[in-house]
Amino acid sequence: MASKLDFVRFPAPDGVNGWWESLPPAAPANSVTGEHRFDYVIVGGGITGLCAARRLAELAPDASIALVEADRIGRSTAGRNSGFFVDLPHDISSESYSRSVEADKADVRLQRHGIDYVRSTVRQHGIDCDWRDDGKYHASVNKKGHAALAHFAQGLARIGEACEWLDEAAIARVTGTGFYKSALFTPGCSTVQPAALMRGLAATQPANVTVFELSAVKGMETRGQSRLLSFANGRIEAQRVVLCTNAYAATFGGHPNGLLPVYTFASMSRVMNDDEIARLGGAQSWALIPADPMGTTVRRLATNRICVRNHFAFRPNLAVSESDLAKAKHLHQRSFDRRFPMLKDVELQYTWGGALCLSANNGALFGQREDGVFEAVGCNGLGLSRGSASGKLIAEYALGQSNPLIDQLLAQPHPRSLPIRPIADVAVSAAIWMKEFSAGAEL
Ligand SMILES: Cc1cc2nc3c(=O)[nH]c(=O)nc-3n(C[C@H](O)[C@H](O)[C@H](O)COP(=O)(O)OP(=O)(O)OC[C@H]3O[C@@H](n4cnc5c(N)ncnc54)[C@H](O)[C@@H]3O)c2cc1C
């Protein structure tokens, strides 16, 4: 017997997503109005929901499938990240991204599965999203960072993954800045324009998928063998529901204080002019993550913009304030100025935040929540590759398939519950603050 589910938090604007703003205007949204009936409803049009809907449609071409998204697809979190499809271990709660050998190998297997699925979709449909298989630089700014990179390199060697060291001069030739002291190049990371990818994935869904945007599910109830989902202007009755709402699932209950909505923030510069491009030098496009997971991620885009990401804030109510955004912009400007002193006049045009879904033990939710209701939630900060994989695999699981990767996801720990609020709030915020403080120069 399924219970009643209230969707109490809905996506808020959370700043202005530069990736979305730099795309051509979107076609008008198709919203839920009136009464509908589908075999499956996927709730959440992020990368997880987009992959779940596609895979279901591929495997069950006669099924009718609805994908419902509260915002525009590409404007919410999956379209507002830094666009790294990371294949290698990337535990942002550790000090050097890696875990144990077995956990690292399992992560790589899963993440590559997700990346391969999306890459093949992008190629098959010619999705215009600046997909690049150019790898990433993992850079340090001092001895402490270099030691973290060395630790990460050892972890890669243990699992048989290749990487290449760059010294100060070599990484400066790539980035144009002398800010970094050393870097590891790892070839398997892909990068994208995330808003363009999400929009493209929505536009190329198989014919048996109907995409609804600006359609927030307000509640879900059981009616006989069906689920009834209510919206502001209509309802959908479905045989089965797949929840892909990531951080927003933190308010569903059932996992008290286990799913932690932690925001991170990004800013994008305006387009540089020819003189500024010449002053910067370096390669036309590169993607760099910091040696300390709490440091600053930077991308130089082929569109001649620079995108920086840093700063985390625990926001259990799933909304950020103007002062959160102002603080993030201030931190981004400082990070930008330290790296690019030759670009003093290049202002940050857009600043935004987005909710990650973390947990204290790297746990996630995958499987059947209750009769007819499935969930794939909890990316732990690596939603592009992990969400692609878990979205694809939850569709296969919902159709009764089994394979080793499904078993791997079913076996992962559930998010560990924390003490009740406000104790949990203070503990999580303090842990983030200490980690950011320790990242120091990498910010
Ligand atoms: C600034 C920033 C940089 C990041 N960089 C990276 C990166 O480089 N690489 C990486 O892998 N990850 C990165 N991330 C994390 C990544 O964006 C997330 O892990 C990813 O979006 C998770 O995908 P998802 O589909 O599971 O969830 P989401 O993208 O959060 O999608 C869930 C969707 O559900 C919708 N929804 C919620 N409630 C409802 C409702 N009631 N009705 C209908 N729809 C609803 C939401 O609007 C949302 O679109 C970054 C995040 C941010 C904010």
Short mmCIF file of C-alpha atoms and ligand atoms in Angstrom, two decimals:
data_model
loop_
_atom_site.label_atom_id
_atom_site.label_comp_id
_atom_site.label_asym_id
_atom_site.label_seq_id
_atom_site.Cartn_x
_atom_site.Cartn_y
_atom_site.Cartn_z
CA MET A 1 0.00 0.00 0.00
CA ALA A 2 1.60 3.30 -1.08
CA SER A 3 1.58 6.26 1.23
CA LYS A 4 0.73 9.85 0.48
CA LEU A 5 3.71 11.96 -0.53
CA ASP A 6 3.82 15.75 -0.29
CA PHE A 7 6.33 17.66 -2.36
CA VAL A 8 6.87 20.55 0.00
CA ARG A 9 9.87 22.28 -1.61
CA PHE A 10 10.05 23.44 -5.18
CA PRO A 11 13.02 24.77 -7.14
CA ALA A 12 13.61 28.50 -6.58
CA PRO A 13 15.46 30.87 -8.97
CA ASP A 14 18.74 30.76 -6.92
CA GLY A 15 20.55 33.39 -9.01
CA VAL A 16 20.93 33.60 -12.78
CA ASN A 17 22.26 30.51 -14.56
CA GLY A 18 24.85 31.76 -17.05
CA TRP A 19 24.78 28.54 -19.10
CA TRP A 20 21.05 28.93 -19.69
CA GLU A 21 21.31 32.67 -20.39
CA SER A 22 23.94 32.13 -23.06
CA LEU A 23 21.67 29.78 -25.06
CA PRO A 24 19.09 30.94 -27.63
CA PRO A 25 15.61 31.44 -26.11
CA ALA A 26 13.87 28.16 -25.29
CA ALA A 27 10.72 27.01 -27.09
CA PRO A 28 7.55 27.57 -25.02
CA ALA A 29 7.09 25.03 -22.22
CA ASN A 30 4.47 22.27 -22.43
CA SER A 31 2.90 22.27 -18.93
CA VAL A 32 0.51 19.83 -17.27
CA THR A 33 -3.06 21.04 -17.63
CA GLY A 34 -6.17 18.88 -17.25
CA GLU A 35 -6.28 15.12 -16.71
CA HIS A 36 -3.72 12.70 -18.16
CA ARG A 37 -2.92 9.03 -17.88
CA PHE A 38 0.50 7.44 -18.45
CA ASP A 39 2.12 4.09 -17.74
CA TYR A 40 5.14 5.77 -16.15
CA VAL A 41 5.84 9.22 -14.73
CA ILE A 42 9.43 10.33 -14.12
CA VAL A 43 9.54 13.21 -11.64
CA GLY A 44 12.54 15.54 -12.13
CA GLY A 45 14.06 16.63 -15.44
CA GLY A 46 17.70 16.69 -14.34
CA ILE A 47 20.29 14.34 -15.81
CA THR A 48 18.96 11.40 -13.77
CA GLY A 49 15.35 11.86 -14.89
CA LEU A 50 16.34 12.52 -18.51
CA CYS A 51 18.35 9.27 -18.64
CA ALA A 52 15.64 7.32 -16.82
CA ALA A 53 12.94 8.46 -19.25
CA ARG A 54 15.07 7.70 -22.30
CA ARG A 55 16.07 4.24 -21.11
CA LEU A 56 12.51 3.30 -20.17
CA ALA A 57 11.33 4.41 -23.60
CA GLU A 58 14.09 2.46 -25.35
CA LEU A 59 13.30 -0.75 -23.47
CA ALA A 60 9.50 -0.37 -23.42
CA PRO A 61 8.62 1.33 -26.73
CA ASP A 62 4.90 0.63 -26.24
CA ALA A 63 4.73 2.24 -22.80
CA SER A 64 3.53 5.83 -22.41
CA ILE A 65 5.96 7.88 -20.34
CA ALA A 66 5.73 11.39 -18.89
CA LEU A 67 8.77 13.34 -17.72
CA VAL A 68 7.71 16.20 -15.44
CA GLU A 69 9.99 19.05 -14.38
CA ALA A 70 9.12 21.92 -12.02
CA ASP A 71 11.40 24.42 -13.81
CA ARG A 72 12.63 24.58 -17.42
CA ILE A 73 14.85 21.62 -18.30
CA GLY A 74 18.41 22.97 -18.43
CA ARG A 75 17.74 25.90 -16.12
CA SER A 76 17.70 23.92 -12.85
CA THR A 77 20.62 22.16 -11.13
CA ALA A 78 21.62 19.72 -13.86
CA GLY A 79 21.96 22.69 -16.22
CA ARG A 80 23.77 24.91 -13.77
CA ASN A 81 26.82 22.84 -12.87
CA SER A 82 30.41 23.09 -14.09
CA GLY A 83 29.84 20.49 -16.78
CA PHE A 84 32.45 17.86 -15.74
CA PHE A 85 31.49 14.26 -16.53
CA VAL A 86 34.08 12.82 -14.16
CA ASP A 87 35.07 9.19 -14.71
CA LEU A 88 37.60 8.81 -11.87
CA PRO A 89 37.09 8.66 -8.09
CA HIS A 90 35.70 11.99 -6.91
CA ASP A 91 34.68 11.79 -3.28
CA ILE A 92 34.38 15.48 -2.41
CA SER A 93 34.14 14.67 1.30
CA SER A 94 37.66 13.17 1.28
CA GLU A 95 40.87 15.18 1.24
CA SER A 96 42.10 13.91 -2.10
CA TYR A 97 38.94 12.62 -3.82
CA SER A 98 39.81 8.93 -3.50
CA ARG A 99 38.52 6.17 -1.19
CA SER A 100 39.49 2.50 -0.94
CA VAL A 101 40.65 0.50 -3.98
CA GLU A 102 37.41 -1.45 -4.23
CA ALA A 103 35.21 1.65 -3.78
CA ASP A 104 37.28 3.58 -6.34
CA LYS A 105 37.05 0.77 -8.91
CA ALA A 106 33.30 0.50 -8.40
CA ASP A 107 32.90 4.28 -8.80
CA VAL A 108 34.88 4.30 -12.03
CA ARG A 109 32.85 1.42 -13.47
CA LEU A 110 29.57 3.16 -12.71
CA GLN A 111 30.64 6.62 -13.82
CA ARG A 112 32.02 5.38 -17.16
CA HIS A 113 28.77 3.53 -17.76
CA GLY A 114 26.87 6.80 -17.33
CA ILE A 115 29.28 8.82 -19.46
CA ASP A 116 29.20 6.25 -22.29
CA TYR A 117 25.39 6.30 -22.32
CA VAL A 118 25.15 10.08 -22.59
CA ARG A 119 28.03 10.37 -25.05
CA SER A 120 26.42 7.88 -27.39
CA THR A 121 23.11 9.75 -27.13
CA VAL A 122 24.81 13.07 -27.89
CA ARG A 123 26.49 11.53 -30.94
CA GLN A 124 23.41 9.70 -32.16
CA HIS A 125 21.27 12.85 -32.09
CA GLY A 126 23.98 15.39 -32.86
CA ILE A 127 23.15 17.33 -29.67
CA ASP A 128 24.93 20.69 -29.85
CA CYS A 129 26.35 21.00 -26.30
CA ASP A 130 30.10 21.47 -26.75
CA TRP A 131 30.72 17.86 -25.66
CA ARG A 132 34.48 17.43 -25.33
CA ASP A 133 36.51 14.32 -24.52
CA ASP A 134 39.53 16.46 -23.65
CA GLY A 135 40.17 15.30 -20.07
CA LYS A 136 40.71 17.52 -17.05
CA TYR A 137 43.58 19.12 -15.14
CA HIS A 138 43.71 18.54 -11.44
CA ALA A 139 45.89 21.37 -10.15
CA SER A 140 47.62 22.43 -6.95
CA VAL A 141 48.76 25.85 -5.80
CA ASN A 142 51.23 24.84 -3.05
CA LYS A 143 53.04 21.94 -1.38
CA LYS A 144 49.96 20.79 0.49
CA GLY A 145 48.00 20.62 -2.75
CA HIS A 146 50.87 18.87 -4.51
CA ALA A 147 50.91 16.24 -1.74
CA ALA A 148 47.16 15.72 -2.20
CA LEU A 149 47.71 15.24 -5.94
CA ALA A 150 50.51 12.75 -5.26
CA HIS A 151 48.14 10.82 -2.98
CA PHE A 152 45.48 10.86 -5.69
CA ALA A 153 48.04 9.70 -8.30
CA GLN A 154 48.99 6.77 -6.06
CA GLY A 155 45.30 5.90 -5.74
CA LEU A 156 45.00 5.96 -9.55
CA ALA A 157 48.06 3.73 -9.92
CA ARG A 158 46.48 1.23 -7.51
CA ILE A 159 43.42 0.94 -9.73
CA GLY A 160 45.43 0.97 -12.97
CA GLU A 161 44.35 4.41 -14.22
CA ALA A 162 46.68 6.62 -16.22
CA CYS A 163 47.60 10.21 -15.42
CA GLU A 164 50.30 12.62 -16.48
CA TRP A 165 52.17 15.16 -14.32
CA LEU A 166 52.56 18.78 -15.45
CA ASP A 167 55.03 21.11 -13.77
CA GLU A 168 54.43 24.82 -13.14
CA ALA A 169 55.50 25.90 -16.63
CA ALA A 170 53.48 23.19 -18.36
CA ILE A 171 50.19 23.95 -16.58
CA ALA A 172 50.79 27.69 -17.19
CA ARG A 173 51.08 26.98 -20.91
CA VAL A 174 47.60 25.43 -20.79
CA THR A 175 45.83 27.92 -18.54
CA GLY A 176 47.71 31.16 -19.31
CA THR A 177 48.13 31.84 -15.57
CA GLY A 178 51.14 31.22 -13.35
CA PHE A 179 48.83 30.55 -10.40
CA TYR A 180 49.23 26.77 -10.34
CA LYS A 181 52.35 24.94 -9.16
CA SER A 182 51.66 21.47 -10.55
CA ALA A 183 48.85 19.46 -12.10
CA LEU A 184 47.77 15.95 -12.96
CA PHE A 185 46.13 15.46 -16.33
CA THR A 186 43.57 12.67 -16.49
CA PRO A 187 42.25 11.91 -19.96
CA GLY A 188 38.86 10.27 -19.30
CA CYS A 189 36.83 13.28 -18.15
CA SER A 190 34.35 14.78 -20.62
CA THR A 191 32.98 18.30 -20.39
CA VAL A 192 29.82 19.96 -21.69
CA GLN A 193 27.71 23.08 -21.77
CA PRO A 194 25.29 21.58 -19.22
CA ALA A 195 22.17 23.62 -20.03
CA ALA A 196 22.57 22.85 -23.74
CA LEU A 197 23.01 19.15 -22.98
CA MET A 198 19.89 18.97 -20.79
CA ARG A 199 17.81 20.85 -23.34
CA GLY A 200 19.13 18.58 -26.09
CA LEU A 201 18.41 15.43 -24.09
CA ALA A 202 14.84 16.63 -23.51
CA ALA A 203 14.30 17.56 -27.16
CA THR A 204 15.48 14.17 -28.45
CA GLN A 205 13.52 11.87 -26.14
CA PRO A 206 11.94 8.89 -27.92
CA ALA A 207 8.43 9.42 -29.30
CA ASN A 208 6.71 7.63 -26.39
CA VAL A 209 7.99 10.24 -23.89
CA THR A 210 5.95 13.40 -23.26
CA VAL A 211 7.98 16.16 -21.61
CA PHE A 212 6.21 18.60 -19.28
CA GLU A 213 8.05 21.64 -17.88
CA LEU A 214 7.02 24.34 -15.42
CA SER A 215 4.99 21.52 -13.89
CA ALA A 216 5.79 20.94 -10.22
CA VAL A 217 4.27 17.85 -8.66
CA LYS A 218 2.48 19.04 -5.51
CA GLY A 219 1.52 15.65 -4.11
CA MET A 220 1.11 11.98 -4.90
CA GLU A 221 -1.60 9.62 -3.67
CA THR A 222 -2.56 6.02 -4.30
CA ARG A 223 -5.70 5.22 -6.26
CA GLY A 224 -6.18 1.45 -6.53
CA GLN A 225 -3.17 0.17 -8.46
CA SER A 226 -2.32 3.68 -9.73
CA ARG A 227 -0.62 6.79 -8.41
CA LEU A 228 -2.33 10.16 -8.77
CA LEU A 229 0.05 13.09 -9.13
CA SER A 230 -1.38 16.57 -8.63
CA PHE A 231 -0.14 19.77 -10.26
CA ALA A 232 -1.31 23.40 -10.05
CA ASN A 233 -3.48 23.00 -13.17
CA GLY A 234 -3.99 19.30 -13.63
CA ARG A 235 -3.39 15.70 -12.64
CA ILE A 236 -1.62 12.66 -13.99
CA GLU A 237 -2.62 9.11 -13.17
CA ALA A 238 0.23 6.62 -13.61
CA GLN A 239 0.90 2.95 -13.06
CA ARG A 240 4.43 3.59 -11.90
CA VAL A 241 6.43 6.58 -10.72
CA VAL A 242 10.20 7.13 -10.73
CA LEU A 243 11.45 9.87 -8.42
CA CYS A 244 14.58 11.62 -9.70
CA THR A 245 14.34 14.79 -7.63
CA ASN A 246 17.75 14.57 -5.96
CA ALA A 247 18.09 17.17 -3.16
CA TYR A 248 14.35 17.96 -3.23
CA ALA A 249 13.69 14.44 -1.98
CA ALA A 250 15.22 15.53 1.34
CA THR A 251 11.80 16.83 2.31
CA PHE A 252 9.89 13.64 1.45
CA GLY A 253 10.41 12.04 4.84
CA GLY A 254 11.53 8.49 5.46
CA HIS A 255 15.21 9.42 5.66
CA PRO A 256 15.40 11.95 8.51
CA ASN A 257 18.33 14.29 7.99
CA GLY A 258 20.00 11.71 5.78
CA LEU A 259 19.86 13.60 2.48
CA LEU A 260 21.71 16.88 2.89
CA PRO A 261 20.87 19.70 0.47
CA VAL A 262 24.21 21.47 0.15
CA TYR A 263 24.44 24.36 -2.28
CA THR A 264 27.46 25.21 -4.31
CA PHE A 265 27.85 28.33 -6.45
CA ALA A 266 29.29 29.36 -9.80
CA SER A 267 29.94 32.57 -11.71
CA MET A 268 30.55 33.10 -15.42
CA SER A 269 32.48 36.03 -16.87
CA ARG A 270 31.34 38.10 -19.78
CA VAL A 271 32.84 37.23 -23.18
CA MET A 272 36.47 38.36 -23.38
CA ASN A 273 37.56 40.60 -26.27
CA ASP A 274 40.53 39.89 -28.55
CA ASP A 275 42.92 41.95 -26.45
CA GLU A 276 41.90 40.13 -23.25
CA ILE A 277 42.18 36.75 -24.96
CA ALA A 278 45.71 37.63 -26.09
CA ARG A 279 46.65 38.80 -22.58
CA LEU A 280 45.41 35.54 -21.08
CA GLY A 281 47.08 33.22 -23.60
CA GLY A 282 46.94 29.47 -22.98
CA ALA A 283 44.62 27.00 -24.68
CA GLN A 284 41.23 28.02 -26.03
CA SER A 285 39.37 25.55 -23.80
CA TRP A 286 40.41 23.75 -20.63
CA ALA A 287 38.80 22.33 -17.51
CA LEU A 288 40.47 22.29 -14.10
CA ILE A 289 39.54 21.00 -10.67
CA PRO A 290 41.37 21.95 -7.48
CA ALA A 291 43.67 19.63 -5.50
CA ASP A 292 41.45 20.17 -2.46
CA PRO A 293 37.79 19.28 -3.17
CA MET A 294 36.75 22.47 -1.36
CA GLY A 295 38.85 24.66 -3.66
CA THR A 296 37.93 26.43 -6.92
CA THR A 297 36.93 24.70 -10.14
CA VAL A 298 37.72 26.70 -13.30
CA ARG A 299 36.75 26.29 -16.94
CA ARG A 300 37.98 28.35 -19.86
CA LEU A 301 35.26 28.05 -22.47
CA ALA A 302 35.65 28.07 -26.23
CA THR A 303 33.05 30.87 -26.16
CA ASN A 304 35.78 33.00 -24.50
CA ARG A 305 34.14 33.10 -21.11
CA ILE A 306 35.60 31.83 -17.84
CA CYS A 307 33.47 29.94 -15.34
CA VAL A 308 34.50 29.53 -11.68
CA ARG A 309 32.85 27.46 -8.96
CA ASN A 310 33.48 27.36 -5.24
CA HIS A 311 31.84 27.73 -1.83
CA PHE A 312 29.37 25.34 -0.19
CA ALA A 313 26.41 26.16 2.09
CA PHE A 314 24.05 23.73 3.81
CA ARG A 315 20.51 24.90 3.06
CA PRO A 316 18.02 22.31 4.35
CA ASN A 317 15.13 24.51 3.23
CA LEU A 318 16.33 24.32 -0.38
CA ALA A 319 16.64 28.02 -1.10
CA VAL A 320 19.48 30.50 -1.06
CA SER A 321 19.21 34.16 -0.10
CA GLU A 322 20.47 37.26 -1.87
CA SER A 323 23.23 37.47 0.73
CA ASP A 324 24.30 33.86 -0.04
CA LEU A 325 24.62 34.86 -3.70
CA ALA A 326 26.43 38.10 -2.87
CA LYS A 327 28.90 36.22 -0.68
CA ALA A 328 29.46 33.63 -3.42
CA LYS A 329 30.05 36.35 -6.02
CA HIS A 330 32.54 38.07 -3.74
CA LEU A 331 34.45 34.78 -3.25
CA HIS A 332 34.36 34.06 -6.98
CA GLN A 333 35.69 37.53 -7.83
CA ARG A 334 38.56 37.04 -5.38
CA SER A 335 39.39 33.63 -6.84
CA PHE A 336 39.15 35.03 -10.39
CA ASP A 337 41.43 38.00 -9.59
CA ARG A 338 44.06 35.79 -7.95
CA ARG A 339 44.21 33.52 -10.97
CA PHE A 340 43.78 36.07 -13.73
CA PRO A 341 45.46 39.34 -12.72
CA MET A 342 45.78 40.12 -16.46
CA LEU A 343 41.95 40.21 -16.76
CA LYS A 344 41.20 42.95 -14.22
CA ASP A 345 38.39 44.47 -16.32
CA VAL A 346 36.62 41.20 -17.11
CA GLU A 347 33.62 41.21 -14.81
CA LEU A 348 31.59 38.20 -13.69
CA GLN A 349 28.32 38.53 -15.56
CA TYR A 350 26.25 35.77 -13.94
CA THR A 351 26.25 34.17 -10.48
CA TRP A 352 24.06 31.30 -9.37
CA GLY A 353 23.74 28.42 -6.91
CA GLY A 354 22.40 24.89 -7.11
CA ALA A 355 21.56 22.15 -4.64
CA LEU A 356 23.73 19.05 -4.40
CA CYS A 357 22.39 16.08 -2.49
CA LEU A 358 25.10 14.92 -0.10
CA SER A 359 25.01 12.48 2.78
CA ALA A 360 27.29 11.87 5.73
CA ASN A 361 28.31 8.40 4.53
CA ASN A 362 28.21 8.81 0.73
CA GLY A 363 24.93 6.93 0.77
CA ALA A 364 22.28 7.21 -1.93
CA LEU A 365 18.77 5.96 -2.64
CA PHE A 366 18.26 3.53 -5.49
CA GLY A 367 15.50 1.02 -5.92
CA GLN A 368 11.85 0.58 -5.07
CA ARG A 369 10.60 3.00 -2.44
CA GLU A 370 7.20 1.36 -2.20
CA ASP A 371 4.89 -0.59 -4.46
CA GLY A 372 5.06 1.05 -7.90
CA VAL A 373 7.32 3.91 -6.79
CA PHE A 374 11.03 3.87 -7.64
CA GLU A 375 13.75 6.35 -6.75
CA ALA A 376 17.27 7.28 -7.89
CA VAL A 377 18.39 10.06 -5.61
CA GLY A 378 21.62 11.27 -4.00
CA CYS A 379 24.45 12.02 -6.41
CA ASN A 380 26.87 13.15 -3.69
CA GLY A 381 28.16 15.95 -5.90
CA LEU A 382 28.89 13.92 -9.01
CA GLY A 383 25.50 13.90 -10.60
CA LEU A 384 26.50 14.20 -14.23
CA SER A 385 28.19 10.83 -14.49
CA ARG A 386 26.56 9.09 -11.50
CA GLY A 387 23.10 10.50 -12.26
CA SER A 388 23.38 9.37 -15.90
CA ALA A 389 24.20 5.87 -14.73
CA SER A 390 21.63 5.67 -11.94
CA GLY A 391 18.91 7.14 -14.18
CA LYS A 392 19.60 4.57 -16.90
CA LEU A 393 19.84 1.73 -14.38
CA ILE A 394 16.72 2.63 -12.39
CA ALA A 395 14.76 2.31 -15.64
CA GLU A 396 16.22 -1.13 -16.23
CA TYR A 397 15.48 -2.12 -12.62
CA ALA A 398 11.88 -0.87 -12.84
CA LEU A 399 11.44 -3.13 -15.87
CA GLY A 400 12.68 -6.14 -13.91
CA GLN A 401 16.16 -6.38 -15.40
CA SER A 402 19.20 -7.28 -13.35
CA ASN A 403 22.90 -6.74 -13.96
CA PRO A 404 26.05 -6.20 -11.88
CA LEU A 405 25.75 -2.39 -11.92
CA ILE A 406 22.17 -2.54 -10.64
CA ASP A 407 23.42 -4.86 -7.89
CA GLN A 408 26.19 -2.36 -7.12
CA LEU A 409 23.66 0.46 -6.72
CA LEU A 410 21.27 -1.67 -4.68
CA ALA A 411 24.13 -2.57 -2.35
CA GLN A 412 25.28 0.99 -1.67
CA PRO A 413 24.55 2.27 1.84
CA HIS A 414 21.46 4.34 2.50
CA PRO A 415 22.14 7.92 3.62
CA ARG A 416 22.98 7.86 7.30
CA SER A 417 20.54 9.81 9.46
CA LEU A 418 22.00 12.68 11.45
CA PRO A 419 20.82 14.04 14.79
CA ILE A 420 17.64 16.08 14.75
CA ARG A 421 17.66 19.67 13.65
CA PRO A 422 18.95 22.23 14.60
CA ILE A 423 21.85 20.14 15.93
CA ALA A 424 22.36 18.59 12.50
CA ASP A 425 22.28 22.03 10.84
CA VAL A 426 25.02 23.34 13.08
CA ALA A 427 27.13 20.19 12.72
CA VAL A 428 26.91 20.11 8.90
CA SER A 429 27.57 23.85 8.52
CA ALA A 430 30.53 23.66 10.90
CA ALA A 431 32.00 20.69 9.00
CA ILE A 432 31.70 22.59 5.70
CA TRP A 433 33.23 25.73 7.20
CA MET A 434 36.22 23.82 8.54
CA LYS A 435 36.83 22.05 5.25
CA GLU A 436 36.61 25.34 3.33
CA PHE A 437 38.97 26.98 5.79
CA SER A 438 41.46 24.16 5.36
CA ALA A 439 41.24 24.45 1.53
CA GLY A 440 42.78 27.94 2.02
CA ALA A 441 44.98 28.79 -0.94
CA GLU A 442 43.10 26.44 -3.29
CA LEU A 443 40.05 28.72 -3.07
C1 LIG B 1 27.52 25.13 -9.37
C2 LIG B 1 27.48 23.64 -9.48
C3 LIG B 1 28.53 22.96 -10.10
C4 LIG B 1 28.49 21.57 -10.22
N1 LIG B 1 29.43 20.94 -10.98
C5 LIG B 1 29.29 19.63 -11.26
C6 LIG B 1 30.15 19.00 -12.20
O1 LIG B 1 31.01 19.63 -12.81
N2 LIG B 1 29.98 17.68 -12.42
C7 LIG B 1 29.00 16.95 -11.80
O2 LIG B 1 28.90 15.75 -12.02
N3 LIG B 1 28.15 17.54 -10.95
C8 LIG B 1 28.25 18.85 -10.68
N4 LIG B 1 27.33 19.46 -9.89
C9 LIG B 1 26.25 18.64 -9.32
C10 LIG B 1 25.20 18.29 -10.37
O3 LIG B 1 24.65 19.43 -10.94
C11 LIG B 1 24.12 17.46 -9.71
O4 LIG B 1 24.74 16.37 -9.11
C12 LIG B 1 23.11 16.99 -10.74
O5 LIG B 1 22.35 18.06 -11.20
C13 LIG B 1 22.19 15.92 -10.14
O6 LIG B 1 21.32 15.53 -11.15
P1 LIG B 1 19.88 14.97 -10.83
O7 LIG B 1 19.15 14.83 -12.11
O8 LIG B 1 19.99 13.77 -9.97
O9 LIG B 1 19.21 16.08 -9.91
P2 LIG B 1 18.81 17.58 -10.28
O10 LIG B 1 19.68 18.11 -11.35
O11 LIG B 1 18.74 18.33 -9.00
O12 LIG B 1 17.37 17.38 -10.88
C14 LIG B 1 16.25 17.18 -10.05
C15 LIG B 1 15.13 17.91 -10.73
O13 LIG B 1 13.92 17.67 -10.02
C16 LIG B 1 13.13 18.82 -10.18
N5 LIG B 1 12.09 18.80 -9.17
C17 LIG B 1 12.24 18.94 -7.82
N6 LIG B 1 11.04 18.88 -7.21
C18 LIG B 1 10.12 18.69 -8.19
C19 LIG B 1 8.70 18.56 -8.19
N7 LIG B 1 8.00 18.61 -7.06
N8 LIG B 1 8.06 18.39 -9.36
C20 LIG B 1 8.78 18.31 -10.53
N9 LIG B 1 10.12 18.45 -10.58
C21 LIG B 1 10.78 18.63 -9.43
C22 LIG B 1 14.12 19.96 -10.01
O14 LIG B 1 13.67 21.17 -10.58
C23 LIG B 1 15.34 19.42 -10.75
O15 LIG B 1 15.42 19.86 -12.08
C24 LIG B 1 27.38 20.85 -9.70
C25 LIG B 1 26.33 21.52 -9.08
C26 LIG B 1 26.38 22.90 -8.98
C27 LIG B 1 25.23 23.61 -8.34
#
